[in-house]
PDB file of C-alpha atoms and ligand atoms in Angstrom:
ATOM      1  CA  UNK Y   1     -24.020   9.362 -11.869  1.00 62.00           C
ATOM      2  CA  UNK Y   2     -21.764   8.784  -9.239  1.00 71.00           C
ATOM      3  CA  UNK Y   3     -18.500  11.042  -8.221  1.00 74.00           C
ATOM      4  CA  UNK Y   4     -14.986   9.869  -8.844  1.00 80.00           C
ATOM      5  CA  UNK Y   5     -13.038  10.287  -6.061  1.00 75.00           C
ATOM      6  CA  UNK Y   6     -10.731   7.257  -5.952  1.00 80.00           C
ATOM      7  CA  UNK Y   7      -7.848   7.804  -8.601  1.00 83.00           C
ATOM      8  CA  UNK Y   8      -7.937   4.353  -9.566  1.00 85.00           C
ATOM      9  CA  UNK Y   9     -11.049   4.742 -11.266  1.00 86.00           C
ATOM     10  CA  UNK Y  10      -9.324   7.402 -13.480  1.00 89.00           C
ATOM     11  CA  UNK Y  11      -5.534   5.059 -13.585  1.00 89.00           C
ATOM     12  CA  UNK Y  12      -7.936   2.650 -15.103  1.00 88.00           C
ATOM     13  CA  UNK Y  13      -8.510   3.900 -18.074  1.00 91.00           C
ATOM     14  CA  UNK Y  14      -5.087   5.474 -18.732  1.00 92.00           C
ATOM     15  CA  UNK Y  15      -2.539   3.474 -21.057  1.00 89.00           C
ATOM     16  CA  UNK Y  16      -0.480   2.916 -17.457  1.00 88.00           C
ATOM     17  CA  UNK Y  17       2.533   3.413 -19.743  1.00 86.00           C
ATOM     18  CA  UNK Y  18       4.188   5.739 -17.287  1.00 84.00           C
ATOM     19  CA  UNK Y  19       5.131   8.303 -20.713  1.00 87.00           C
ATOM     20  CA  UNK Y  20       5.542  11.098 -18.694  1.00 84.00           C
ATOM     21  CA  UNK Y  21       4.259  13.321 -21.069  1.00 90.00           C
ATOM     22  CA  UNK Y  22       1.686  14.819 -18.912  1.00 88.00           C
ATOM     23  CA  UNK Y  23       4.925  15.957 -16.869  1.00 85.00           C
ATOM     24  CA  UNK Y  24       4.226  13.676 -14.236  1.00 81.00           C
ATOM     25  CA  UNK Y  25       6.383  10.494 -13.687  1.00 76.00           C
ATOM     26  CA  UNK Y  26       3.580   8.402 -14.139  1.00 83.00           C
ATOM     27  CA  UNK Y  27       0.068   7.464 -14.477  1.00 87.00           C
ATOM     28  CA  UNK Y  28      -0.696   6.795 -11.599  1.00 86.00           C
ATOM     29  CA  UNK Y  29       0.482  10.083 -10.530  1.00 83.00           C
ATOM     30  CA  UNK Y  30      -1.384  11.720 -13.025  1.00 88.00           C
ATOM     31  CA  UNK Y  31      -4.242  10.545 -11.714  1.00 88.00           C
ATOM     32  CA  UNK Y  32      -3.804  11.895  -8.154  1.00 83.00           C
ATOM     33  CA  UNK Y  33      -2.995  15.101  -9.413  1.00 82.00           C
ATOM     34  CA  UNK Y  34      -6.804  15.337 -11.471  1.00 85.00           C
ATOM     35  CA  UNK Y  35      -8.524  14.300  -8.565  1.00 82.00           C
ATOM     36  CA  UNK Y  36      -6.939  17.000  -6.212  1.00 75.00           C
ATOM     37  CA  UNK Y  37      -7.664  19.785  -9.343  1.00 75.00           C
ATOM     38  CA  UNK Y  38      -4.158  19.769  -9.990  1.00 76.00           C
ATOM     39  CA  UNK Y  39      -4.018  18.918 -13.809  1.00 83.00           C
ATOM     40  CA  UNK Y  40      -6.720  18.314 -16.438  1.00 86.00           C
ATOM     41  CA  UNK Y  41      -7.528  15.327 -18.704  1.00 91.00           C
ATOM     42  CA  UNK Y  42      -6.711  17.103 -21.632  1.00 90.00           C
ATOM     43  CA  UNK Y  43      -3.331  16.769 -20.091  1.00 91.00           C
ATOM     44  CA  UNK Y  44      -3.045  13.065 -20.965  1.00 94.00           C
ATOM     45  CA  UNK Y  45      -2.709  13.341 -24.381  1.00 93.00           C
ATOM     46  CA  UNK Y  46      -3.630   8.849 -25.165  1.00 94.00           C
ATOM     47  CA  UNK Y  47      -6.900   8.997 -23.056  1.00 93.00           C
ATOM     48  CA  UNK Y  48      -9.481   7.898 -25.272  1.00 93.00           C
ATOM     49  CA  UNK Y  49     -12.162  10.894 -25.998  1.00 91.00           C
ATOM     50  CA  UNK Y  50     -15.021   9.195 -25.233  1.00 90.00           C
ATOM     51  CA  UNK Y  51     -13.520   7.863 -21.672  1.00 90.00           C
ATOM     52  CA  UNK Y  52     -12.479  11.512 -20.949  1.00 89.00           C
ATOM     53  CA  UNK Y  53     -16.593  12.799 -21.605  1.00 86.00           C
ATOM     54  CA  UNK Y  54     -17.674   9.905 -19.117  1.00 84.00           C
ATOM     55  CA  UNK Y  55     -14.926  11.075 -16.593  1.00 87.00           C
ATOM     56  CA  UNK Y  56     -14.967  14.462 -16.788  1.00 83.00           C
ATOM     57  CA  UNK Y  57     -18.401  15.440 -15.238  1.00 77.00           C
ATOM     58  CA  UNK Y  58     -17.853  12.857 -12.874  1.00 82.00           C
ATOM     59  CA  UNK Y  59     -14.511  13.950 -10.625  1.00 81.00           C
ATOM     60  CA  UNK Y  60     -14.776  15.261  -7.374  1.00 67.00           C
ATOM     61  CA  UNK Y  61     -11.740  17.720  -6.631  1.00 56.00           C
ATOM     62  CA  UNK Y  62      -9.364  17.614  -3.977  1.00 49.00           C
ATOM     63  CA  UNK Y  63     -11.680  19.193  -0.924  1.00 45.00           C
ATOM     64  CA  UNK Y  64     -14.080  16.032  -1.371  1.00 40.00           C
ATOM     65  CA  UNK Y  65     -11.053  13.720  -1.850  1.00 39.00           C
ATOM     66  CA  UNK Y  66      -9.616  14.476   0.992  1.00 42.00           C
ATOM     67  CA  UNK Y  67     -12.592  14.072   3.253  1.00 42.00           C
ATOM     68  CA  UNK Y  68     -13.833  10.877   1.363  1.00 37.00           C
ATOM     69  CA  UNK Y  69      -9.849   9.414   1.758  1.00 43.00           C
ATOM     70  CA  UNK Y  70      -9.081  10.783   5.114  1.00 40.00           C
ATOM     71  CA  UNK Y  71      -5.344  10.362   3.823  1.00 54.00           C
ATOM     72  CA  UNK Y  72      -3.380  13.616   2.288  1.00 68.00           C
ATOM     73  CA  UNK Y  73      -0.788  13.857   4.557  1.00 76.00           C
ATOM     74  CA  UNK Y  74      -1.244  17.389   5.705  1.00 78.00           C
ATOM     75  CA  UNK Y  75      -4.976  16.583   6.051  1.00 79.00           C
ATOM     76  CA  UNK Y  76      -3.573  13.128   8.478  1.00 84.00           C
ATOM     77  CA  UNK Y  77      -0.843  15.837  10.454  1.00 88.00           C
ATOM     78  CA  UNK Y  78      -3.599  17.440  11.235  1.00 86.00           C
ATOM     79  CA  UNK Y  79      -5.911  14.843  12.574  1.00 90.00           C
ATOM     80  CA  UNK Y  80      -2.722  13.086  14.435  1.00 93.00           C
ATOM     81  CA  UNK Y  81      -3.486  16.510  16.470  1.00 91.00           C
ATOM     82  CA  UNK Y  82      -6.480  15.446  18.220  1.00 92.00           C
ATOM     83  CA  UNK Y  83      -5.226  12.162  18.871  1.00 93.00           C
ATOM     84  CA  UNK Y  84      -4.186  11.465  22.538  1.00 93.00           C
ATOM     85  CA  UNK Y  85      -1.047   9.559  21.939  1.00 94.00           C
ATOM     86  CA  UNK Y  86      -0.022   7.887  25.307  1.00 93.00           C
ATOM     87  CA  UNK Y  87      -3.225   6.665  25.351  1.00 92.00           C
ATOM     88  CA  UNK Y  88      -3.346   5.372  22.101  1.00 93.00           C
ATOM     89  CA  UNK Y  89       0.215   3.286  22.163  1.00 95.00           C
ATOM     90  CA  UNK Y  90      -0.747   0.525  23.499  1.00 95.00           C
ATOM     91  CA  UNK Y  91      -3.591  -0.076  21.747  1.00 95.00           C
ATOM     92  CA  UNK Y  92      -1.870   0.658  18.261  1.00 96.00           C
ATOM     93  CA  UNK Y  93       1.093  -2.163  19.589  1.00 96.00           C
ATOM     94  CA  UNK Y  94       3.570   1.150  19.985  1.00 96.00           C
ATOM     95  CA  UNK Y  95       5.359   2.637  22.825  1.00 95.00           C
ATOM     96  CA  UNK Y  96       5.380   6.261  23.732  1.00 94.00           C
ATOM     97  CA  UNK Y  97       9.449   7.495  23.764  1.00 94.00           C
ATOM     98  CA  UNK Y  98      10.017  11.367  25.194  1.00 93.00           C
ATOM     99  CA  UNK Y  99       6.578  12.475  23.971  1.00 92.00           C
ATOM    100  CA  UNK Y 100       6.998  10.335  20.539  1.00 95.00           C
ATOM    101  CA  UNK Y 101       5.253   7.690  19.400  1.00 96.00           C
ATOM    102  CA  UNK Y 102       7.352   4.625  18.363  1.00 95.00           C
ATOM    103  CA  UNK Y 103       5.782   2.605  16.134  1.00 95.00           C
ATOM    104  CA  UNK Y 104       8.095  -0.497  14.793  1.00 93.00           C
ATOM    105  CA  UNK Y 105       7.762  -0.913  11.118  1.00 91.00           C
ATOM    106  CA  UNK Y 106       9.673  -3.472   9.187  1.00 90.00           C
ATOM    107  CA  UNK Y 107      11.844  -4.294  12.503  1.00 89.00           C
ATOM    108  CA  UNK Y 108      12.778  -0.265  12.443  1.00 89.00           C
ATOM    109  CA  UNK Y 109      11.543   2.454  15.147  1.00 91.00           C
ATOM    110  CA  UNK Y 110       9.254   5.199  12.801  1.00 92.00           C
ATOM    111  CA  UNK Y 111       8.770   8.314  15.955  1.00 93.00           C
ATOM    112  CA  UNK Y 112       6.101  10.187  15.314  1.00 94.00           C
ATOM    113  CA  UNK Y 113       5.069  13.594  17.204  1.00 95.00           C
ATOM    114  CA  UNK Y 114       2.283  15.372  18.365  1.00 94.00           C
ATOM    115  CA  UNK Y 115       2.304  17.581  15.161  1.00 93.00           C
ATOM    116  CA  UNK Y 116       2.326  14.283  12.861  1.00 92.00           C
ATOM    117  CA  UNK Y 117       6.302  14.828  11.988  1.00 91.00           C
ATOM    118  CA  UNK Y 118       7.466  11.567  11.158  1.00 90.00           C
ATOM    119  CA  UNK Y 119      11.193  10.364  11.948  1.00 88.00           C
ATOM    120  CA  UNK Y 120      13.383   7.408  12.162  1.00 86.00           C
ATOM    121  CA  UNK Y 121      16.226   5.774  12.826  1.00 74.00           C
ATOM    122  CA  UNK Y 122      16.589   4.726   9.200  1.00 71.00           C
ATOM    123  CA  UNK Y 123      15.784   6.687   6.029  1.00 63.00           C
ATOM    124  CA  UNK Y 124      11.876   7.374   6.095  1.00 54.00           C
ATOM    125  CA  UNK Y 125      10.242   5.831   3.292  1.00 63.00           C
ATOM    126  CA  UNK Y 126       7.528   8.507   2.022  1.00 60.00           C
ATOM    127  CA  UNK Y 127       5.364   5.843   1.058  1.00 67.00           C
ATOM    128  CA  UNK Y 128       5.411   4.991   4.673  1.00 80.00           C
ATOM    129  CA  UNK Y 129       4.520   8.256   6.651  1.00 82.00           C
ATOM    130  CA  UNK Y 130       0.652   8.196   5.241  1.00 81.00           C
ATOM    131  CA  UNK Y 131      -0.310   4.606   5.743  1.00 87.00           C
ATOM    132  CA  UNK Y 132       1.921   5.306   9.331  1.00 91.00           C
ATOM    133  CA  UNK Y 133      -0.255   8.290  10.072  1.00 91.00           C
ATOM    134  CA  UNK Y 134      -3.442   6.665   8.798  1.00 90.00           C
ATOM    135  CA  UNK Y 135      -3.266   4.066  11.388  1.00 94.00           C
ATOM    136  CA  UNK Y 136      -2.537   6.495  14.156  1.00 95.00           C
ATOM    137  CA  UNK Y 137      -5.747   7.980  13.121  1.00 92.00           C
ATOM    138  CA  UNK Y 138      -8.196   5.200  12.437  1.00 91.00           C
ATOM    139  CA  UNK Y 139      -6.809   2.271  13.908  1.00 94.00           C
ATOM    140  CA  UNK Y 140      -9.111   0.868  16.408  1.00 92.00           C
ATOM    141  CA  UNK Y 141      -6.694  -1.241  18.107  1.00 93.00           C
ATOM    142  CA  UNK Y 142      -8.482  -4.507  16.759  1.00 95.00           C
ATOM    143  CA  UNK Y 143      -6.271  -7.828  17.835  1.00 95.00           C
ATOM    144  CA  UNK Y 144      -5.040 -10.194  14.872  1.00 96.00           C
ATOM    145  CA  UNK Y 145      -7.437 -12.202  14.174  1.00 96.00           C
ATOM    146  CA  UNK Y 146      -5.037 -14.691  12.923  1.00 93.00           C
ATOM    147  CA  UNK Y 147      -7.460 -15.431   9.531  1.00 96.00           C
ATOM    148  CA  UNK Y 148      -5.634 -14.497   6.494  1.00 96.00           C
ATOM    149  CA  UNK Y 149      -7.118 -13.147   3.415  1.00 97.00           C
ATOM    150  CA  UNK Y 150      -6.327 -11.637  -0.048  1.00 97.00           C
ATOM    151  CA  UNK Y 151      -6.712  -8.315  -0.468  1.00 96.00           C
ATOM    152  CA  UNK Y 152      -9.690  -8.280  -2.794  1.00 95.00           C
ATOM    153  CA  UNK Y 153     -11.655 -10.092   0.010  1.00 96.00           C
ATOM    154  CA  UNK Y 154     -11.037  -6.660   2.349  1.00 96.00           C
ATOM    155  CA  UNK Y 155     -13.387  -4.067   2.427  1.00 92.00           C
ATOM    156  CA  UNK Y 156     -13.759  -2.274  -0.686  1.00 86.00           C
ATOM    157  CA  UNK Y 157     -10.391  -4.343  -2.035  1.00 89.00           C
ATOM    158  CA  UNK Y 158     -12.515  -6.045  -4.594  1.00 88.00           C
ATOM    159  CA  UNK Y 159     -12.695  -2.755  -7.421  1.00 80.00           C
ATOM    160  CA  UNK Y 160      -9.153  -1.901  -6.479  1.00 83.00           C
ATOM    161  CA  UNK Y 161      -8.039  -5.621  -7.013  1.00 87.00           C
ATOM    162  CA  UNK Y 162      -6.520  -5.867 -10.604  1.00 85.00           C
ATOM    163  CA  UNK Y 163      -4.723  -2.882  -9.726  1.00 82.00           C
ATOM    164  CA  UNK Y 164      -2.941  -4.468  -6.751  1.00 89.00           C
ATOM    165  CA  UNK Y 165      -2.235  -7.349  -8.909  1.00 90.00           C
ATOM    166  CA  UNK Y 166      -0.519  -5.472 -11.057  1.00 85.00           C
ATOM    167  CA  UNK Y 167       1.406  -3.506  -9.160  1.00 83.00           C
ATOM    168  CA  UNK Y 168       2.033  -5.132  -5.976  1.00 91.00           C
ATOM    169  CA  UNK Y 169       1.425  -9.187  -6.958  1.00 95.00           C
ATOM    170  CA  UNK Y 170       2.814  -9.464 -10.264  1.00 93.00           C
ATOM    171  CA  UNK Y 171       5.961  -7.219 -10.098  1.00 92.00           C
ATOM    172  CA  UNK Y 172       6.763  -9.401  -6.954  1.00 93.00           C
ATOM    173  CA  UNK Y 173       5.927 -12.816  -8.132  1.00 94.00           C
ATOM    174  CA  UNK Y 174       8.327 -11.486 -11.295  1.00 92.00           C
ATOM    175  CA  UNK Y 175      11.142 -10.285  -8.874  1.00 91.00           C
ATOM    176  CA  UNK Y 176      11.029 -13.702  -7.035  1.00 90.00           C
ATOM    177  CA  UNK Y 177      10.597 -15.843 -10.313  1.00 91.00           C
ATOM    178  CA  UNK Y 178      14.152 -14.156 -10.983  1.00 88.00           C
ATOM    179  CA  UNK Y 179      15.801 -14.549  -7.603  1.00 84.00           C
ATOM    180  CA  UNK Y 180      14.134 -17.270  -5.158  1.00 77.00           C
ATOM    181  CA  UNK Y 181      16.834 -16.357  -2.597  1.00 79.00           C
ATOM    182  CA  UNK Y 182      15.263 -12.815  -2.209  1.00 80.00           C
ATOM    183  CA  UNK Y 183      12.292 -13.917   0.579  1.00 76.00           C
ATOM    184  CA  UNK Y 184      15.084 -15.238   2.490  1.00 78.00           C
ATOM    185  CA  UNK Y 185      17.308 -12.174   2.678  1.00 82.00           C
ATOM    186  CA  UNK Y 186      14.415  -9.739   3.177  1.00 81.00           C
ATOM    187  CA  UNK Y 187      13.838 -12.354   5.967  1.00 82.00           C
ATOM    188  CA  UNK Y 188      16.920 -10.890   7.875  1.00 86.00           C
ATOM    189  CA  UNK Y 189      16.755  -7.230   6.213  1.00 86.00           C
ATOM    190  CA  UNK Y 190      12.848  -6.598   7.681  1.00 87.00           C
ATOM    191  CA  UNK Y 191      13.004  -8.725  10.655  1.00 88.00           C
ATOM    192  CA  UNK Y 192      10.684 -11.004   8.927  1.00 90.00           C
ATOM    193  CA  UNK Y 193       9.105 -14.632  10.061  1.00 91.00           C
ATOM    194  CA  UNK Y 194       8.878 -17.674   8.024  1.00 89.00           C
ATOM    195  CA  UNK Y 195       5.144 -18.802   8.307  1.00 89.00           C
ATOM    196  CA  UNK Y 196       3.712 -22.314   7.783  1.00 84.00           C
ATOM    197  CA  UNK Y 197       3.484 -23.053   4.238  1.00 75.00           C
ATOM    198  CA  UNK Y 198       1.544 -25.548   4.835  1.00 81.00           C
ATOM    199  CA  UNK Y 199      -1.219 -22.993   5.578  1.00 80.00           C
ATOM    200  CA  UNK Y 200      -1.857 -22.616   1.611  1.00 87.00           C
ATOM    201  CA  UNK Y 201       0.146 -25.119   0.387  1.00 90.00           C
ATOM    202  CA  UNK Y 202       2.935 -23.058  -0.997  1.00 92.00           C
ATOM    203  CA  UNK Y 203       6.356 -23.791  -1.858  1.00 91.00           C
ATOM    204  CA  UNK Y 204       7.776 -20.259   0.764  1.00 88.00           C
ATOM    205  CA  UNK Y 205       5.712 -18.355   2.819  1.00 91.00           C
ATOM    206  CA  UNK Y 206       6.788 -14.997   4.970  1.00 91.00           C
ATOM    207  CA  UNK Y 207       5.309 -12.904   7.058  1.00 94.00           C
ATOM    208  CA  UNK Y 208       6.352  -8.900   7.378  1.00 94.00           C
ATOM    209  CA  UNK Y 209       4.959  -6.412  10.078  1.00 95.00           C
ATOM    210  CA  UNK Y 210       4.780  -3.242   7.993  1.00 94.00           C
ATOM    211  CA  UNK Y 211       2.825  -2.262  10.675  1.00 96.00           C
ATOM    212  CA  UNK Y 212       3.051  -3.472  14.674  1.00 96.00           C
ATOM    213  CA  UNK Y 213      -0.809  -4.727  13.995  1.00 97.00           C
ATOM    214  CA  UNK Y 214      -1.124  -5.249  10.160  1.00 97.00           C
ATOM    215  CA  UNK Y 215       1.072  -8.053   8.970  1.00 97.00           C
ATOM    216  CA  UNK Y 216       1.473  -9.213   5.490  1.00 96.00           C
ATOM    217  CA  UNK Y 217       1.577 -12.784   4.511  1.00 95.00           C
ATOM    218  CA  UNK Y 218       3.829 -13.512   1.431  1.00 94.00           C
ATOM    219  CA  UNK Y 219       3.149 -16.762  -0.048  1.00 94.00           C
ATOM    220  CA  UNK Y 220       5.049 -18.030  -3.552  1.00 92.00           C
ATOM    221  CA  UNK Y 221       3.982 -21.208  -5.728  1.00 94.00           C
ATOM    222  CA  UNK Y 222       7.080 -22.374  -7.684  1.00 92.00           C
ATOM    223  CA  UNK Y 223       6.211 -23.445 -11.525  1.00 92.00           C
ATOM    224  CA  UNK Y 224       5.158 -26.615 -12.456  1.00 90.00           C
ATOM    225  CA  UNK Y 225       4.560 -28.413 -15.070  1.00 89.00           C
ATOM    226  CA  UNK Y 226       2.838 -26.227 -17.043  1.00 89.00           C
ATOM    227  CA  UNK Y 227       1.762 -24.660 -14.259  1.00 91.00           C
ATOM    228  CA  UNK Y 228       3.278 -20.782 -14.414  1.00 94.00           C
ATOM    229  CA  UNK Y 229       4.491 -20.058 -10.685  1.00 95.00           C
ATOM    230  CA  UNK Y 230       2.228 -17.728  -8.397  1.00 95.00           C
ATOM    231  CA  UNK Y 231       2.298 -15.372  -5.926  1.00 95.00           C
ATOM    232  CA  UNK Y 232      -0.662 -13.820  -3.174  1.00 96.00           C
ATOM    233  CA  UNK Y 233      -0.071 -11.364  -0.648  1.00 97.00           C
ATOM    234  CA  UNK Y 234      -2.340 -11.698   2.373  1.00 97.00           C
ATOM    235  CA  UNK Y 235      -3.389  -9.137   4.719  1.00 97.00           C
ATOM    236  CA  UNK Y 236      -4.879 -10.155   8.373  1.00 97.00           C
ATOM    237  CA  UNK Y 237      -8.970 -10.186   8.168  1.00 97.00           C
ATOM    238  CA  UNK Y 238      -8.485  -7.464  11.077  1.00 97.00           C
ATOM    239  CA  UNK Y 239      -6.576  -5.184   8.300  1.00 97.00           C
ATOM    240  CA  UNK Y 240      -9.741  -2.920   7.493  1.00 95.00           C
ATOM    241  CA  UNK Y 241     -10.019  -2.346  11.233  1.00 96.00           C
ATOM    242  CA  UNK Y 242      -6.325  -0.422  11.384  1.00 96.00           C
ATOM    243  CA  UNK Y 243      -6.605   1.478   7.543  1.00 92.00           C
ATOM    244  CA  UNK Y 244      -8.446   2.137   4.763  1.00 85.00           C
ATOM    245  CA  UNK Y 245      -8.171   0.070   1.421  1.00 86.00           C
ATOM    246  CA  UNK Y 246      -6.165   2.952  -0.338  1.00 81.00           C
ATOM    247  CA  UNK Y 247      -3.731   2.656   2.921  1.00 84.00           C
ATOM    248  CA  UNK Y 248      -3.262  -0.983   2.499  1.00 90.00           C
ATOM    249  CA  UNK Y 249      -3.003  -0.985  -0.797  1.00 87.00           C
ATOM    250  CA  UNK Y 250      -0.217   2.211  -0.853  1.00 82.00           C
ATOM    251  CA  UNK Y 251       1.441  -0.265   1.758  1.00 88.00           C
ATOM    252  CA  UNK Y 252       1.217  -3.661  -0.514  1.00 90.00           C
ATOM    253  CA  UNK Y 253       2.217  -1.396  -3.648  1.00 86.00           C
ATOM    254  CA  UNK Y 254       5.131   0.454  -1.824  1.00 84.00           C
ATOM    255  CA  UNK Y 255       6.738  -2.583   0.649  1.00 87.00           C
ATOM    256  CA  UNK Y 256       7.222  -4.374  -3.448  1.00 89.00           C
ATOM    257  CA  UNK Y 257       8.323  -1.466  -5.102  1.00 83.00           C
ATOM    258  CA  UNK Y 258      10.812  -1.244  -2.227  1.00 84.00           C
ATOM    259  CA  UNK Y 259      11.981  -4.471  -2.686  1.00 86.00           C
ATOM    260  CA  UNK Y 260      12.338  -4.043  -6.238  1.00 85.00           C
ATOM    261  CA  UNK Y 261      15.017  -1.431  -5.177  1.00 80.00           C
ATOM    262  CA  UNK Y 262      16.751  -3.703  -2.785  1.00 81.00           C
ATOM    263  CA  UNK Y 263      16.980  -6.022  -5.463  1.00 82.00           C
ATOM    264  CA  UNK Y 264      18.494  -3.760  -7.747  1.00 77.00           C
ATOM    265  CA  UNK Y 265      20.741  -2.164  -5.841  1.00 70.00           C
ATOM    266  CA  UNK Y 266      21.830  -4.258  -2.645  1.00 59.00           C
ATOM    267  CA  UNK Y 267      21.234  -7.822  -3.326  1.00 51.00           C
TER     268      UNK Y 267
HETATM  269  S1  SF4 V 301       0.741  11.285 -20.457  1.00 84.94           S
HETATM  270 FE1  SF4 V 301      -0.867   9.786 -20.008  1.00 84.94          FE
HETATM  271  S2  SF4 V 301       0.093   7.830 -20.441  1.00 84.94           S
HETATM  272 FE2  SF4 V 301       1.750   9.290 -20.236  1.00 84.94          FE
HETATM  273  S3  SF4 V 301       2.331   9.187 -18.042  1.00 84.94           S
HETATM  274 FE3  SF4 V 301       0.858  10.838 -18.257  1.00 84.94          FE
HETATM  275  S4  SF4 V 301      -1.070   9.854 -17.794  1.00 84.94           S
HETATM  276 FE4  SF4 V 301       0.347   8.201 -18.258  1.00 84.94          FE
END
């Protein structure tokens, strides 16, 4: 049977009602924390007995996560080590700055050193610094190809799919449904671009460079008719060529959840 190593496959089959009675804020968390050997099943007290036998002989603790991942942060500072970084700028669309890399994300300078240390001149997002490092480390430089495509149609997106349409997709399309105006002032907050809409017919279209080489395309459907409005975020075809799916899918997940902030707070 094969090893678990992906804590979606355990988030799965968890309630996702973020309880916090395993002491963790969420489920998702939760999950992490199993894979790396930090916490049992037992300590989800709502997963099903008969999902916990099928799991448990089946997770792979955190030595084989992190080689199979490539992305606990420590692991990444440690890799961003071997990396040559003047001679990687360029091809990663960054600049080198006093022995830093700068590496625009949202419109922002993130620096990064030689030790993986990641700064900037706004507050650093920590759902930012591993997808950041992760690209530093297995980007290889591919050009846009200009071809955009959902993220189940990405390599290895497809199993992870529901899950980024639940918590990247949906929470957006629900933020937007509330406040239509919101696209247009994360337009000026993230240095933004409006896109052709014409490219898949929808009613506002956006594009965000979370990264200088991996763009997101954010395309919204108003209702109609009976017709429920829809949302898609696209990723470049050229996206599994800068990060791995659990990178780009941290990045979807986190660039919503930090508009859901803005929205709360700010706007
Ligand atoms: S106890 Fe279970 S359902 Fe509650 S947050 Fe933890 S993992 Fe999720």
């Amino acid at each position: 049977m094969a090893k678990i190593t992906n804590p979606f496959d355990i988030y799965k089959l968890l309630p996702q009602t973020n309880c916090g009675e395993c002491a963790l804020p969420n489920c998702l968390a939760f999950s992490a924390a199993v894979i790396r050997g930090q916490k049992k099943l037992a300590g989800c007290p709502y997963l099903k007995a008969e999902d916990k036998k099928e799991l448990v002989n089946r997770i792979s603790i955190r030595e084989e996560f992190n080689r199979a991942r490539g992305e606990d942060l420590d692991a990444l500072k440690g890799m961003i080590r071997a990396v040559n970084l003047s001679a990687k700028a360029h091809l990663l669309g960054a600049r080198l700055v006093s022995g830093k890399l700068a590496i625009k994300s949202l419109g922002k300078d993130f620096f990064v050193d030689a030790r993986g240390n990641v700064t900037s001149e706004c507050h650093t997002h920590a759902w930012m610094c591993v997808p950041l490092l992760s690209y530093i480390v297995h980007s290889s430089g591919m050009d846009l190809t200009g071809r955009w495509v959902p993220f189940r149609e990405l390599k290895d997106g497809s199993p992870m799919n529901a899950l980024f349409k639940q918590r990247g997709e949906k929470p957006l399309k629900k933020l937007l449904d509330r406040n239509s105006e919101l696209l247009e002032d994360l337009l000026g907050i993230f240095s933004g671009e409006r896109a052709d809409n014409r490219l898949f017919s929808s009613d506002i279209a956006l594009t965000l460079y979370p990264l200088p080489k991996v763009p997101v395309l954010v395309c919204y459907w108003n209702p109609e008719g009976d017709m429920d409005s829809d949302l898609t975020i696209f990723f470049d075809a050229s996206a599994e060529k800068h990060l791995q799916i659990e990178s780009l899918f941290s990045l979807g997940v986190g660039l919503v959840m930090m508009f859901e902030k803005i929205a709360r707070n700010h706007i």
